[in-house]
């Protein structure tokens, strides 16, 4: 494995940072915490983990000036992976908040529509499957019985079908992985998804 590869992990206080760093360490992948634009300069790939609300996360990025730096990083064709709220902020906007997202993927974020959930609870929390819409390196070498851990009340609504990489059923189908060239947004938590999540992170870092 390439010792010179450095994967940045955004750390603004919202996300499961240490489990992701631990997975990368076990995979012999060098990681670096990104807390300011300067920290991005040495990174070849970037992971944006997130928990909490859309506006809080965006405000955290803005307060550290990482919002514009992440956009520049993505536009330089370096791979970027967003997780949960860290994925939702890659869209234009969210029904959860008032701030604009990074607009890196042609999508918005909307709340689960309870009318179509057949009494399923919100948030969608627990294990669920992906239905892969098209081949992608992120899904390579996944077992047929793969399941991932979800914890969310809002989901992607893509506006360009070419961005749909996988969907998941929870009352109705929603986009669970979206992609736009070097930019990938995943709604589930790979760091909580055992071996399958481990493989997703490896695939992203070592593609």
GROMACS .gro file of N, CA and C in nm, residues 80-146:
model
  201
   80UNK      N    1  -1.363   1.277  -0.279
   80UNK     CA    2  -1.426   1.323  -0.156
   80UNK      C    3  -1.541   1.227  -0.122
   81UNK      N    4  -1.545   1.182   0.003
   81UNK     CA    5  -1.651   1.092   0.050
   81UNK      C    6  -1.722   1.157   0.168
   82UNK      N    7  -1.852   1.181   0.156
   82UNK     CA    8  -1.931   1.234   0.266
   82UNK      C    9  -2.015   1.124   0.329
   83UNK      N   10  -2.030   1.129   0.461
   83UNK     CA   11  -2.102   1.026   0.537
   83UNK      C   12  -2.215   1.092   0.615
   84UNK      N   13  -2.337   1.042   0.600
   84UNK     CA   14  -2.455   1.088   0.671
   84UNK      C   15  -2.472   1.240   0.654
   85UNK      N   16  -2.470   1.320   0.759
   85UNK     CA   17  -2.485   1.464   0.741
   85UNK      C   18  -2.368   1.520   0.659
   86UNK      N   19  -2.251   1.460   0.672
   86UNK     CA   20  -2.138   1.499   0.589
   86UNK      C   21  -2.159   1.471   0.442
   87UNK      N   22  -2.255   1.384   0.411
   87UNK     CA   23  -2.297   1.358   0.273
   87UNK      C   24  -2.408   1.453   0.232
   88UNK      N   25  -2.501   1.478   0.323
   88UNK     CA   26  -2.614   1.564   0.290
   88UNK      C   27  -2.572   1.706   0.254
   89UNK      N   28  -2.467   1.755   0.316
   89UNK     CA   29  -2.422   1.891   0.289
   89UNK      C   30  -2.360   1.903   0.149
   90UNK      N   31  -2.340   1.791   0.079
   90UNK     CA   32  -2.288   1.797  -0.057
   90UNK      C   33  -2.395   1.840  -0.157
   91UNK      N   34  -2.522   1.838  -0.114
   91UNK     CA   35  -2.630   1.884  -0.200
   91UNK      C   36  -2.647   2.035  -0.193
   92UNK      N   37  -2.755   2.083  -0.255
   92UNK     CA   38  -2.779   2.228  -0.260
   92UNK      C   39  -2.840   2.281  -0.132
   93UNK      N   40  -2.933   2.204  -0.075
   93UNK     CA   41  -3.008   2.254   0.041
   93UNK      C   42  -3.076   2.137   0.109
   94UNK      N   43  -3.132   2.165   0.228
   94UNK     CA   44  -3.201   2.061   0.304
   94UNK      C   45  -3.327   2.118   0.367
   95UNK      N   46  -3.431   2.036   0.373
   95UNK     CA   47  -3.552   2.074   0.445
   95UNK      C   48  -3.527   2.088   0.594
   96UNK      N   49  -3.415   2.035   0.642
   96UNK     CA   50  -3.385   2.041   0.784
   96UNK      C   51  -3.338   2.179   0.828
   97UNK      N   52  -3.284   2.257   0.736
   97UNK     CA   53  -3.226   2.384   0.776
   97UNK      C   54  -3.244   2.493   0.672
   98UNK      N   55  -3.178   2.606   0.695
   98UNK     CA   56  -3.191   2.722   0.608
   98UNK      C   57  -3.064   2.753   0.530
   99UNK      N   58  -2.951   2.700   0.575
   99UNK     CA   59  -2.825   2.729   0.507
   99UNK      C   60  -2.814   2.649   0.378
  100UNK      N   61  -2.738   2.701   0.285
  100UNK     CA   62  -2.712   2.630   0.160
  100UNK      C   63  -2.601   2.528   0.180
  101UNK      N   64  -2.608   2.418   0.103
  101UNK     CA   65  -2.503   2.318   0.107
  101UNK      C   66  -2.388   2.354   0.014
  102UNK      N   67  -2.299   2.258  -0.007
  102UNK     CA   68  -2.180   2.282  -0.089
  102UNK      C   69  -2.209   2.273  -0.238
  103UNK      N   70  -2.324   2.216  -0.275
  103UNK     CA   71  -2.365   2.207  -0.416
  103UNK      C   72  -2.263   2.132  -0.501
  104UNK      N   73  -2.215   2.020  -0.450
  104UNK     CA   74  -2.120   1.937  -0.523
  104UNK      C   75  -2.189   1.823  -0.597
  105UNK      N   76  -2.311   1.791  -0.556
  105UNK     CA   77  -2.393   1.689  -0.623
  105UNK      C   78  -2.531   1.749  -0.646
  106UNK      N   79  -2.587   1.721  -0.761
  106UNK     CA   80  -2.717   1.779  -0.797
  106UNK      C   81  -2.829   1.708  -0.721
  107UNK      N   82  -2.848   1.750  -0.596
  107UNK     CA   83  -2.950   1.688  -0.511
  107UNK      C   84  -2.987   1.786  -0.400
  108UNK      N   85  -3.101   1.760  -0.340
  108UNK     CA   86  -3.142   1.829  -0.219
  108UNK      C   87  -3.174   1.722  -0.115
  109UNK      N   88  -3.200   1.765   0.006
  109UNK     CA   89  -3.225   1.671   0.116
  109UNK      C   90  -3.365   1.697   0.171
  110UNK      N   91  -3.443   1.591   0.183
  110UNK     CA   92  -3.580   1.607   0.231
  110UNK      C   93  -3.609   1.507   0.342
  111UNK      N   94  -3.707   1.538   0.423
  111UNK     CA   95  -3.745   1.451   0.533
  111UNK      C   96  -3.825   1.331   0.480
  112UNK      N   97  -3.812   1.216   0.547
  112UNK     CA   98  -3.895   1.102   0.512
  112UNK      C   99  -4.042   1.144   0.517
  113UNK      N  100  -4.115   1.103   0.416
  113UNK     CA  101  -4.258   1.135   0.409
  113UNK      C  102  -4.336   1.027   0.483
  114UNK      N  103  -4.389   1.062   0.599
  114UNK     CA  104  -4.456   0.963   0.684
  114UNK      C  105  -4.579   0.902   0.617
  115UNK      N  106  -4.635   0.969   0.518
  115UNK     CA  107  -4.754   0.915   0.449
  115UNK      C  108  -4.724   0.784   0.378
  116UNK      N  109  -4.597   0.761   0.345
  116UNK     CA  110  -4.561   0.643   0.267
  116UNK      C  111  -4.479   0.542   0.347
  117UNK      N  112  -4.471   0.560   0.477
  117UNK     CA  113  -4.385   0.474   0.558
  117UNK      C  114  -4.460   0.356   0.621
  118UNK      N  115  -4.591   0.350   0.607
  118UNK     CA  116  -4.668   0.237   0.662
  118UNK      C  117  -4.637   0.216   0.810
  119UNK      N  118  -4.641   0.326   0.885
  119UNK     CA  119  -4.619   0.325   1.030
  119UNK      C  120  -4.475   0.296   1.071
  120UNK      N  121  -4.382   0.293   0.976
  120UNK     CA  122  -4.241   0.280   1.013
  120UNK      C  123  -4.198   0.407   1.086
  121UNK      N  124  -4.114   0.393   1.188
  121UNK     CA  125  -4.076   0.512   1.266
  121UNK      C  126  -3.975   0.601   1.193
  122UNK      N  127  -3.976   0.727   1.228
  122UNK     CA  128  -3.871   0.821   1.190
  122UNK      C  129  -3.798   0.860   1.319
  123UNK      N  130  -3.666   0.847   1.325
  123UNK     CA  131  -3.573   0.822   1.214
  123UNK      C  132  -3.567   0.675   1.170
  124UNK      N  133  -3.519   0.659   1.048
  124UNK     CA  134  -3.482   0.527   0.997
  124UNK      C  135  -3.353   0.488   1.068
  125UNK      N  136  -3.361   0.388   1.154
  125UNK     CA  137  -3.245   0.353   1.236
  125UNK      C  138  -3.230   0.202   1.240
  126UNK      N  139  -3.111   0.156   1.202
  126UNK     CA  140  -3.082   0.013   1.206
  126UNK      C  141  -3.023  -0.035   1.075
  127UNK      N  142  -3.023  -0.166   1.058
  127UNK     CA  143  -2.957  -0.229   0.944
  127UNK      C  144  -3.050  -0.236   0.824
  128UNK      N  145  -2.993  -0.209   0.706
  128UNK     CA  146  -3.072  -0.216   0.584
  128UNK      C  147  -2.977  -0.244   0.466
  129UNK      N  148  -3.037  -0.283   0.354
  129UNK     CA  149  -2.961  -0.323   0.237
  129UNK      C  150  -2.949  -0.210   0.135
  130UNK      N  151  -2.850  -0.222   0.049
  130UNK     CA  152  -2.838  -0.137  -0.068
  130UNK      C  153  -2.879  -0.216  -0.191
  131UNK      N  154  -2.953  -0.154  -0.280
  131UNK     CA  155  -2.973  -0.207  -0.415
  131UNK      C  156  -2.885  -0.125  -0.507
  132UNK      N  157  -2.782  -0.188  -0.560
  132UNK     CA  158  -2.683  -0.116  -0.640
  132UNK      C  159  -2.741  -0.085  -0.777
  133UNK      N  160  -2.738   0.043  -0.813
  133UNK     CA  161  -2.799   0.088  -0.939
  133UNK      C  162  -2.703   0.077  -1.057
  134UNK      N  163  -2.575   0.089  -1.030
  134UNK     CA  164  -2.477   0.078  -1.138
  134UNK      C  165  -2.342   0.039  -1.078
  135UNK      N  166  -2.258  -0.029  -1.156
  135UNK     CA  167  -2.126  -0.067  -1.104
  135UNK      C  168  -2.045   0.055  -1.061
  136UNK      N  169  -1.975   0.040  -0.951
  136UNK     CA  170  -1.892   0.150  -0.902
  136UNK      C  171  -1.784   0.090  -0.815
  137UNK      N  172  -1.665   0.149  -0.817
  137UNK     CA  173  -1.554   0.092  -0.739
  137UNK      C  174  -1.586   0.087  -0.590
  138UNK      N  175  -1.675   0.172  -0.542
  138UNK     CA  176  -1.708   0.173  -0.400
  138UNK      C  177  -1.769   0.040  -0.356
  139UNK      N  178  -1.833  -0.032  -0.448
  139UNK     CA  179  -1.903  -0.156  -0.413
  139UNK      C  180  -1.823  -0.282  -0.444
  140UNK      N  181  -1.702  -0.267  -0.488
  140UNK     CA  182  -1.622  -0.384  -0.526
  140UNK      C  183  -1.596  -0.476  -0.407
  141UNK      N  184  -1.610  -0.607  -0.432
  141UNK     CA  185  -1.578  -0.712  -0.334
  141UNK      C  186  -1.671  -0.711  -0.213
  142UNK      N  187  -1.790  -0.654  -0.228
  142UNK     CA  188  -1.888  -0.665  -0.120
  142UNK      C  189  -1.958  -0.799  -0.128
  143UNK      N  190  -1.984  -0.860  -0.013
  143UNK     CA  191  -2.057  -0.986  -0.010
  143UNK      C  192  -2.201  -0.961  -0.055
  144UNK      N  193  -2.265  -1.066  -0.109
  144UNK     CA  194  -2.402  -1.053  -0.158
  144UNK      C  195  -2.502  -1.017  -0.048
  145UNK      N  196  -2.469  -1.052   0.076
  145UNK     CA  197  -2.562  -1.028   0.187
  145UNK      C  198  -2.531  -0.897   0.261
  146UNK      N  199  -2.465  -0.805   0.192
  146UNK     CA  200  -2.420  -0.683   0.261
  146UNK      C  201  -2.537  -0.605   0.319
   0.00000   0.00000   0.00000
